[in-house]
Amino acid sequence: MFSRNDFNIWAVLKNCIGKELSKITMPVVFNEPLSFLQRMTEYMEYARLLRVASEQPTPLERLKYVSAFAVSALASNWERLGKPFNPLLGETYELTRPDFRIICEQVSHHPPISAFHADSDSFRFHGSIHPKLKFWGKSVEIQPKGVVTVEFPKLNEAYSWSNVNCCVHNVIVGKLWIEQYGMMEVVSHQHGMKATLNFKPSGWNNKDLHRVEGHITDRNKRKTHFLYGKWTEFIKCTDYVSYEEYIKENAHKFRRSGDDRSKSPNESPGNTPRKVLSKLNSLKMSSFKSLSIQESDDIPEPSEGDIPKSDSTYSIDIPNSVTLWEAEPRPSNTADFYQFTNFAMSLNQLEDRMKQPRALCPTDSRLRPDIRKLEQGDLDGAAAEKTRLEEKQRENRKKSKKAQEDLVVFPRWFKQDINSHTKQEDWIYKGGYWERNDDNLELDIF
């Protein structure tokens, strides 16, 4: 990856405070060489948890592993400070692994909405994401609007949840760092059970850095199990009696004092003070660092732009706990390659079978020239291709307005419909992608 230290992000962002970032054109140096469709596919890194869940004997045990999967889907975000490329309307991405296959499509341009559908012998996982990004002066907040659903068809069960907010701190000055925060509810639609997970904002209460805590309730709203861990590392589960006994002797590990309670990041971020803005305007270019992906000003940030350190004093290991999920270690050279996991590093690979005629849809993200050039280290070429693709997309929209009947109308693989489990409007897979029976395989969006 390129060093971003010599690029003045403030020159780009100073007119964007409080605005939606999806309409702002960012310099390509702040991108990572993946499309958002590929980034969304990273939900599947720990797809084996869904297979394990489907093999559990009771709905309670299945809910535990589905909840662990929901947390694991966020683990690759840690230290990932590059912005994925915005997908073009009609862009697709497919991935096949031994335990699942997934198809993603950019189904809407304004607003930008990405839909996906993954399946295997034991589960289906689908949903749509409408990411909203806002810049709040010192941080960028990402709100992944949308609901995702897991189905176990053989068991006639479904679970759904929404992802929590993400925030990138120290966008202007200091070292960037990222956190996830907010409440996540994993709902079991058939059995009335629910896992409620609290992704804690760190503030400067370091014991809460990365921490996730929550509980499972039965259909009578009685708490039966306690879930805890870190979204960057692991999730464990124990029965609620063991948790209550543990907390009696370790209350300091859970309770916040009034002095160190930080304001909730779920409140609306305030406007950046004029003093801060004037100080930012006076800074030299060498002071500026790179772009990241989340958060709001309500969480205190250090004046020197440091990163909070996890406090090992507050490690929690409750008796009778079972580890549901542990994150895989990242490769040793991850810092040189956009902090990618091994799974992420594989997503842009063009396998030999994909190079055969009609083996890969021509709209697949692997074929985007701007992403490929950035991956190869050609920054100027990537910027030129990114501009060309954006202009081509605008021209295609103009043509489609003039002659809609002669053009393929996107989306091709998904349709808006009601999710039968959440009863909300969603993007549902129409089928047909893997059969490749479409006559319009020569679509040219790149």
Coordinates of C-alpha atoms in Angstrom, one line a residue:
M1 CA 0.0 0.0 0.0
F2 CA 1.0 3.6 -0.5
S3 CA 1.9 6.0 2.3
R4 CA -0.8 8.5 2.8
N5 CA 1.2 10.9 5.0
D6 CA 1.9 13.4 2.2
F7 CA -1.7 13.8 1.1
N8 CA -3.9 16.6 2.5
I9 CA -7.2 14.9 3.4
W10 CA -8.4 18.1 5.0
A11 CA -8.4 19.8 1.6
V12 CA -10.9 17.2 0.6
L13 CA -13.0 16.9 3.7
K14 CA -13.3 20.4 5.1
N15 CA -16.3 21.1 3.0
C16 CA -18.0 17.8 3.9
I17 CA -18.6 18.2 7.6
G18 CA -22.1 16.8 8.5
K19 CA -22.6 15.7 4.9
E20 CA -23.1 12.2 3.3
L21 CA -19.7 11.1 2.0
S22 CA -21.0 8.7 -0.6
K23 CA -21.4 11.6 -3.1
I24 CA -17.9 12.9 -2.4
T25 CA -15.1 11.9 -4.8
M26 CA -12.1 10.8 -2.8
P27 CA -8.5 10.6 -4.1
V28 CA -7.7 7.0 -5.0
V29 CA -4.8 7.0 -2.6
F30 CA -7.3 6.6 0.2
N31 CA -8.8 3.5 -1.3
E32 CA -8.0 -0.1 -0.7
P33 CA -7.9 -2.4 -3.8
L34 CA -11.3 -4.0 -3.2
S35 CA -14.9 -3.1 -4.2
F36 CA -17.4 -2.7 -1.5
L37 CA -19.0 -5.9 -2.8
Q38 CA -15.8 -7.7 -2.0
R39 CA -15.6 -6.1 1.4
M40 CA -19.2 -7.2 2.0
T41 CA -18.2 -10.8 1.1
E42 CA -15.8 -10.7 4.1
Y43 CA -18.9 -11.4 6.2
M44 CA -18.3 -15.0 5.0
E45 CA -14.8 -15.5 6.4
Y46 CA -16.2 -17.5 9.3
A47 CA -19.1 -19.1 7.4
R48 CA -18.2 -22.4 9.1
L49 CA -20.0 -21.0 12.2
L50 CA -23.3 -21.2 10.3
R51 CA -22.6 -24.9 9.4
V52 CA -21.8 -25.6 13.0
A53 CA -25.0 -23.7 14.1
S54 CA -27.1 -25.8 11.8
E55 CA -25.7 -29.0 13.4
Q56 CA -26.7 -28.0 16.9
P57 CA -29.5 -30.0 18.6
T58 CA -31.5 -27.1 20.1
P59 CA -32.6 -23.6 19.0
L60 CA -30.7 -22.1 21.9
E61 CA -27.4 -23.6 20.8
R62 CA -28.1 -22.5 17.2
L63 CA -28.7 -19.0 18.4
K64 CA -25.4 -18.9 20.2
Y65 CA -23.4 -19.8 17.1
V66 CA -25.4 -17.5 14.8
S67 CA -24.7 -14.7 17.3
A68 CA -21.0 -15.6 17.2
F69 CA -21.1 -15.4 13.4
A70 CA -22.7 -12.0 13.5
V71 CA -19.8 -10.7 15.6
S72 CA -17.2 -12.5 13.6
A73 CA -18.4 -10.8 10.4
L74 CA -17.0 -7.5 11.8
A75 CA -13.6 -8.8 12.9
S76 CA -11.8 -8.0 9.6
N77 CA -12.7 -4.3 10.0
W78 CA -10.1 -3.8 12.7
E79 CA -7.3 -1.5 11.4
R80 CA -8.8 -1.5 7.9
L81 CA -8.5 2.2 7.2
G82 CA -8.7 2.2 3.4
K83 CA -12.0 3.0 1.7
P84 CA -13.3 0.3 -0.6
F85 CA -14.2 1.4 -4.2
N86 CA -17.8 2.3 -4.7
P87 CA -19.4 -0.4 -6.9
L88 CA -20.9 0.6 -10.2
L89 CA -24.6 0.0 -10.9
G90 CA -24.9 -3.6 -12.1
E91 CA -21.4 -4.6 -10.8
T92 CA -21.4 -8.1 -9.4
Y93 CA -19.0 -10.3 -7.3
E94 CA -19.1 -14.0 -6.9
L95 CA -17.1 -16.3 -4.6
T96 CA -17.2 -20.1 -4.3
R97 CA -15.6 -21.9 -1.4
P98 CA -16.0 -25.5 -0.2
D99 CA -18.6 -24.6 2.4
F100 CA -20.6 -21.8 0.6
R101 CA -21.1 -19.7 -2.5
I102 CA -22.1 -16.0 -2.6
I103 CA -23.3 -13.6 -5.3
C104 CA -23.4 -9.8 -4.7
E105 CA -24.8 -7.1 -6.9
Q106 CA -24.9 -3.3 -6.8
V107 CA -28.7 -2.9 -7.1
S108 CA -29.0 0.9 -6.7
H109 CA -26.8 3.8 -7.4
H110 CA -28.7 6.6 -5.6
P111 CA -28.9 5.7 -2.8
P112 CA -26.0 3.2 -3.1
I113 CA -27.4 -0.3 -2.1
S114 CA -25.5 -3.6 -2.3
A115 CA -27.3 -6.9 -2.0
F116 CA -25.9 -10.4 -1.5
H117 CA -27.1 -14.0 -1.3
A118 CA -25.0 -16.9 0.0
D119 CA -26.0 -20.5 0.2
S120 CA -24.8 -24.0 1.1
D121 CA -26.2 -27.4 1.8
S122 CA -27.1 -26.2 5.4
F123 CA -27.9 -22.5 5.3
R124 CA -28.9 -19.4 3.3
F125 CA -27.5 -16.0 4.3
H126 CA -28.8 -12.8 2.5
G127 CA -29.4 -9.1 2.9
S128 CA -28.7 -5.7 1.6
I129 CA -26.5 -2.9 2.9
H130 CA -27.0 0.9 2.4
P131 CA -23.8 2.4 3.9
K132 CA -24.1 6.0 5.1
L133 CA -20.8 7.8 5.8
K134 CA -20.6 11.1 7.5
F135 CA -17.6 13.3 8.4
W136 CA -17.8 15.0 11.8
G137 CA -14.6 17.0 11.9
K138 CA -12.3 14.5 13.7
S139 CA -13.8 11.2 12.7
V140 CA -15.8 9.5 9.9
E141 CA -18.9 7.6 11.0
I142 CA -20.2 4.7 8.9
Q143 CA -23.8 3.5 9.4
P144 CA -24.4 0.1 7.7
K145 CA -28.1 0.5 7.2
G146 CA -29.9 -2.7 6.3
V147 CA -31.0 -6.1 7.8
V148 CA -29.3 -9.4 7.2
T149 CA -31.0 -12.8 7.5
V150 CA -29.7 -16.4 8.1
E151 CA -32.0 -19.3 7.2
F152 CA -31.7 -23.0 8.0
P153 CA -34.2 -24.4 5.4
K154 CA -34.0 -28.0 6.7
L155 CA -35.0 -26.7 10.2
N156 CA -37.5 -24.1 9.0
E157 CA -35.7 -21.5 11.1
A158 CA -34.5 -17.9 10.4
Y159 CA -32.5 -15.3 12.3
S160 CA -32.0 -11.7 11.5
W161 CA -30.0 -8.6 12.7
S162 CA -28.6 -5.2 11.8
N163 CA -24.9 -4.4 12.0
V164 CA -23.6 -1.8 14.4
N165 CA -22.0 1.6 13.5
C166 CA -18.4 1.9 12.7
C167 CA -16.2 4.9 13.4
V168 CA -12.7 6.0 12.2
H169 CA -11.0 8.3 14.6
N170 CA -8.2 10.9 14.1
V171 CA -9.0 11.5 10.5
I172 CA -7.2 14.8 10.4
V173 CA -4.4 14.6 13.0
G174 CA -2.9 11.7 14.8
K175 CA -2.9 7.9 14.2
L176 CA -6.1 6.5 12.8
W177 CA -8.0 3.9 14.7
I178 CA -11.4 2.3 14.3
E179 CA -14.1 1.0 16.5
Q180 CA -17.5 -0.6 16.3
Y181 CA -20.2 0.5 18.7
G182 CA -23.9 0.2 19.3
M183 CA -26.5 -2.5 20.1
M184 CA -27.1 -5.6 18.0
E185 CA -30.1 -7.8 18.3
V186 CA -30.0 -11.3 16.8
V187 CA -33.6 -12.4 16.6
S188 CA -34.8 -16.0 16.4
H189 CA -38.1 -15.6 14.5
Q190 CA -39.5 -19.0 15.1
H191 CA -38.7 -19.5 18.8
G192 CA -39.1 -16.0 20.3
M193 CA -35.4 -16.0 21.6
K194 CA -33.1 -13.0 21.2
A195 CA -29.4 -12.3 21.7
T196 CA -28.8 -8.7 22.6
L197 CA -25.2 -7.6 22.2
N198 CA -23.6 -4.3 23.3
F199 CA -20.6 -3.2 21.3
K200 CA -19.0 -0.9 23.8
P201 CA -17.5 2.5 22.8
S202 CA -14.1 2.8 24.3
G203 CA -14.1 6.5 25.1
W204 CA -11.0 6.7 27.2
N205 CA -12.2 4.0 29.5
N206 CA -9.7 1.5 28.1
K207 CA -11.2 -1.5 29.7
D208 CA -14.0 -1.3 27.2
L209 CA -11.9 -1.2 24.1
H210 CA -13.3 -3.7 21.6
R211 CA -15.5 -5.3 24.2
V212 CA -18.8 -7.0 23.4
E213 CA -21.2 -8.1 26.1
G214 CA -24.8 -9.3 26.0
H215 CA -27.3 -11.9 27.0
I216 CA -29.7 -14.4 25.5
T217 CA -33.3 -14.2 26.5
D218 CA -36.0 -16.8 26.0
R219 CA -39.6 -16.2 24.7
N220 CA -40.5 -15.2 28.3
K221 CA -37.7 -12.5 28.2
R222 CA -35.8 -14.4 30.9
K223 CA -32.0 -14.1 30.7
T224 CA -30.5 -17.6 30.2
H225 CA -27.0 -17.0 29.0
F226 CA -24.3 -14.4 29.0
L227 CA -22.2 -13.6 25.9
Y228 CA -18.9 -11.8 26.1
G229 CA -15.6 -11.1 24.3
K230 CA -14.0 -8.8 21.8
W231 CA -15.2 -8.3 18.3
T232 CA -11.5 -8.3 17.2
E233 CA -10.6 -11.6 18.9
F234 CA -13.2 -14.0 20.3
I235 CA -16.7 -14.6 21.7
K236 CA -17.5 -16.8 24.7
C237 CA -20.8 -17.9 26.3
T238 CA -21.7 -19.1 29.8
D239 CA -24.9 -19.7 31.7
Y240 CA -26.4 -16.7 33.5
V241 CA -26.0 -18.2 37.0
S242 CA -22.2 -18.5 36.4
Y243 CA -22.1 -15.0 35.2
E244 CA -24.0 -13.6 38.2
E245 CA -21.7 -15.5 40.6
Y246 CA -18.6 -14.1 38.8
I247 CA -19.9 -10.6 38.7
K248 CA -20.3 -10.6 42.5
E249 CA -16.6 -10.9 43.0
N250 CA -15.5 -9.0 39.9
A251 CA -18.0 -6.1 39.7
H252 CA -15.2 -3.6 38.9
K253 CA -14.7 -5.4 35.5
F254 CA -18.2 -4.5 34.5
R255 CA -19.3 -1.3 36.2
R256 CA -18.4 2.2 35.0
S257 CA -17.9 4.9 37.6
G258 CA -19.5 8.3 37.0
D259 CA -16.2 9.9 36.4
D260 CA -15.1 7.8 33.4
R261 CA -18.5 7.3 31.7
S262 CA -18.2 8.6 28.2
K263 CA -21.1 10.0 26.2
S264 CA -22.9 7.4 24.1
P265 CA -21.8 7.5 20.4
N266 CA -25.3 6.7 19.4
E267 CA -26.3 10.2 20.1
S268 CA -26.2 12.6 17.2
P269 CA -22.7 14.0 16.8
G270 CA -22.4 17.7 17.6
N271 CA -21.0 20.3 15.2
T272 CA -17.3 20.7 15.2
P273 CA -16.4 23.8 17.2
R274 CA -15.1 26.8 15.2
K275 CA -11.8 26.8 17.2
V276 CA -11.2 23.2 16.0
L277 CA -11.9 24.2 12.4
S278 CA -9.6 27.2 12.5
K279 CA -6.8 25.2 14.0
L280 CA -7.2 22.5 11.4
N281 CA -7.1 25.1 8.6
S282 CA -3.8 26.4 10.0
L283 CA -2.1 23.0 10.1
K284 CA 0.7 22.1 7.7
M285 CA 0.3 19.4 5.1
S286 CA 2.9 17.2 6.9
S287 CA 0.6 17.0 9.9
F288 CA -2.2 15.2 8.0
K289 CA -2.8 11.5 8.1
S290 CA -5.1 9.2 6.2
L291 CA -8.8 8.4 5.9
S292 CA -10.7 5.8 7.8
I293 CA -14.2 4.6 8.3
Q294 CA -16.2 5.5 11.4
E295 CA -17.4 7.2 14.5
S296 CA -18.8 10.4 16.2
D297 CA -17.3 13.2 18.1
D298 CA -19.3 12.3 21.2
I299 CA -16.6 9.9 22.3
P300 CA -13.6 11.8 23.8
E301 CA -10.4 11.7 21.8
P302 CA -7.0 12.5 23.1
S303 CA -5.5 15.8 22.2
E304 CA -2.4 14.2 20.8
G305 CA -4.3 11.8 18.6
D306 CA -3.2 8.6 20.3
I307 CA -4.8 5.2 20.1
P308 CA -6.4 3.8 23.3
K309 CA -4.7 0.7 24.6
S310 CA -6.6 -2.3 25.8
D311 CA -6.2 -2.8 29.6
S312 CA -5.4 -6.4 30.3
T313 CA -6.3 -5.9 34.0
Y314 CA -9.9 -6.1 32.9
S315 CA -9.7 -9.4 31.1
I316 CA -12.7 -11.6 31.7
D317 CA -12.8 -15.4 31.8
I318 CA -16.0 -16.7 33.5
P319 CA -16.1 -20.3 34.7
N320 CA -18.2 -22.7 32.6
S321 CA -17.6 -20.6 29.5
V322 CA -17.5 -22.1 26.0
T323 CA -15.5 -20.4 23.2
L324 CA -17.8 -20.0 20.2
W325 CA -15.4 -18.1 17.9
E326 CA -11.8 -17.1 17.7
A327 CA -10.3 -14.8 15.0
E328 CA -7.7 -16.3 12.8
P329 CA -4.2 -14.5 13.0
R330 CA -3.4 -12.1 10.2
P331 CA -0.4 -12.7 8.0
S332 CA 2.9 -11.2 9.2
N333 CA 3.0 -8.7 6.3
T334 CA -0.6 -7.4 6.8
A335 CA 0.6 -3.9 7.6
D336 CA 2.2 -3.6 4.1
F337 CA -1.0 -4.8 2.5
Y338 CA -3.9 -2.6 3.7
Q339 CA -4.2 -4.7 7.0
F340 CA -5.9 -7.4 4.9
T341 CA -6.7 -10.8 6.5
N342 CA -5.7 -13.9 4.5
F343 CA -9.3 -14.2 3.4
A344 CA -9.3 -10.6 2.1
M345 CA -6.0 -11.1 0.3
S346 CA -7.7 -13.8 -1.8
L347 CA -10.7 -11.9 -2.9
N348 CA -9.3 -10.2 -6.0
Q349 CA -7.5 -13.3 -7.3
L350 CA -8.4 -14.3 -10.9
E351 CA -8.3 -18.1 -10.8
D352 CA -7.4 -20.0 -13.9
R353 CA -11.0 -21.3 -14.3
M354 CA -12.3 -17.7 -14.3
K355 CA -10.3 -16.9 -17.4
Q356 CA -12.3 -19.3 -19.5
P357 CA -15.0 -17.8 -21.8
R358 CA -18.2 -17.1 -20.0
A359 CA -16.8 -18.5 -16.7
L360 CA -17.1 -15.2 -15.0
C361 CA -19.7 -12.5 -15.4
P362 CA -18.2 -9.5 -17.2
T363 CA -19.6 -7.3 -14.5
D364 CA -17.5 -9.0 -11.8
S365 CA -15.4 -6.7 -9.5
R366 CA -12.2 -8.7 -10.3
L367 CA -12.4 -7.2 -13.8
R368 CA -12.4 -3.6 -12.7
P369 CA -9.3 -1.9 -14.1
D370 CA -9.0 0.8 -11.5
I371 CA -9.0 -1.7 -8.6
R372 CA -6.5 -3.9 -10.5
K373 CA -4.1 -1.0 -11.2
L374 CA -4.2 0.1 -7.5
E375 CA -3.4 -3.5 -6.5
Q376 CA -0.4 -3.5 -8.9
G377 CA 0.9 -0.2 -7.5
D378 CA -0.1 2.1 -10.4
L379 CA -1.6 5.0 -8.5
D380 CA -1.9 7.4 -11.5
G381 CA -3.4 4.6 -13.7
A382 CA -5.9 3.7 -11.0
A383 CA -7.0 7.4 -10.6
A384 CA -7.4 7.7 -14.4
E385 CA -9.4 4.5 -14.7
K386 CA -11.6 5.5 -11.7
T387 CA -12.4 8.8 -13.4
R388 CA -13.1 7.0 -16.7
L389 CA -15.5 4.5 -15.1
E390 CA -17.4 7.3 -13.3
E391 CA -17.8 9.2 -16.5
K392 CA -18.8 6.0 -18.4
Q393 CA -21.4 5.3 -15.7
R394 CA -22.9 8.8 -16.1
E395 CA -23.1 8.3 -19.9
N396 CA -24.8 4.9 -19.5
R397 CA -27.4 6.5 -17.3
K398 CA -28.1 9.1 -19.9
K399 CA -28.5 6.4 -22.6
S400 CA -30.8 4.4 -20.5
K401 CA -33.1 7.3 -20.0
K402 CA -33.3 7.7 -23.8
A403 CA -33.8 4.1 -24.8
Q404 CA -34.8 2.0 -21.8
E405 CA -36.5 -0.6 -23.9
D406 CA -33.3 -1.5 -25.7
L407 CA -31.1 -1.8 -22.6
V408 CA -30.8 -4.4 -19.8
V409 CA -32.3 -2.8 -16.7
F410 CA -30.3 -3.3 -13.5
P411 CA -30.5 -5.0 -11.1
R412 CA -30.4 -8.3 -12.9
W413 CA -30.2 -10.9 -10.1
F414 CA -32.2 -9.3 -7.2
K415 CA -35.6 -7.8 -6.8
Q416 CA -37.3 -5.6 -4.2
D417 CA -39.7 -7.7 -2.2
I418 CA -40.9 -8.3 1.4
N419 CA -38.6 -10.4 3.6
S420 CA -41.0 -13.1 4.8
H421 CA -39.2 -13.2 8.2
T422 CA -38.7 -9.6 9.1
K423 CA -41.8 -8.4 7.2
Q424 CA -39.7 -5.5 5.9
E425 CA -38.9 -4.5 2.3
D426 CA -35.6 -6.1 1.2
W427 CA -33.7 -7.1 -1.9
I428 CA -34.3 -10.8 -2.6
Y429 CA -32.2 -13.0 -4.9
K430 CA -34.2 -13.9 -8.1
G431 CA -32.1 -16.9 -8.9
G432 CA -30.4 -17.8 -12.2
Y433 CA -26.9 -16.4 -11.6
W434 CA -25.0 -19.6 -11.2
E435 CA -26.8 -21.3 -14.2
R436 CA -25.5 -18.5 -16.6
N437 CA -28.6 -18.8 -18.8
D438 CA -28.7 -15.0 -19.4
D439 CA -28.4 -13.9 -23.0
N440 CA -26.8 -10.6 -21.9
L441 CA -23.5 -11.9 -20.6
E442 CA -21.6 -9.4 -22.8
L443 CA -22.6 -6.3 -20.7
D444 CA -20.0 -3.7 -20.7
I445 CA -19.9 -1.5 -17.5
F446 CA -16.1 -1.4 -17.2

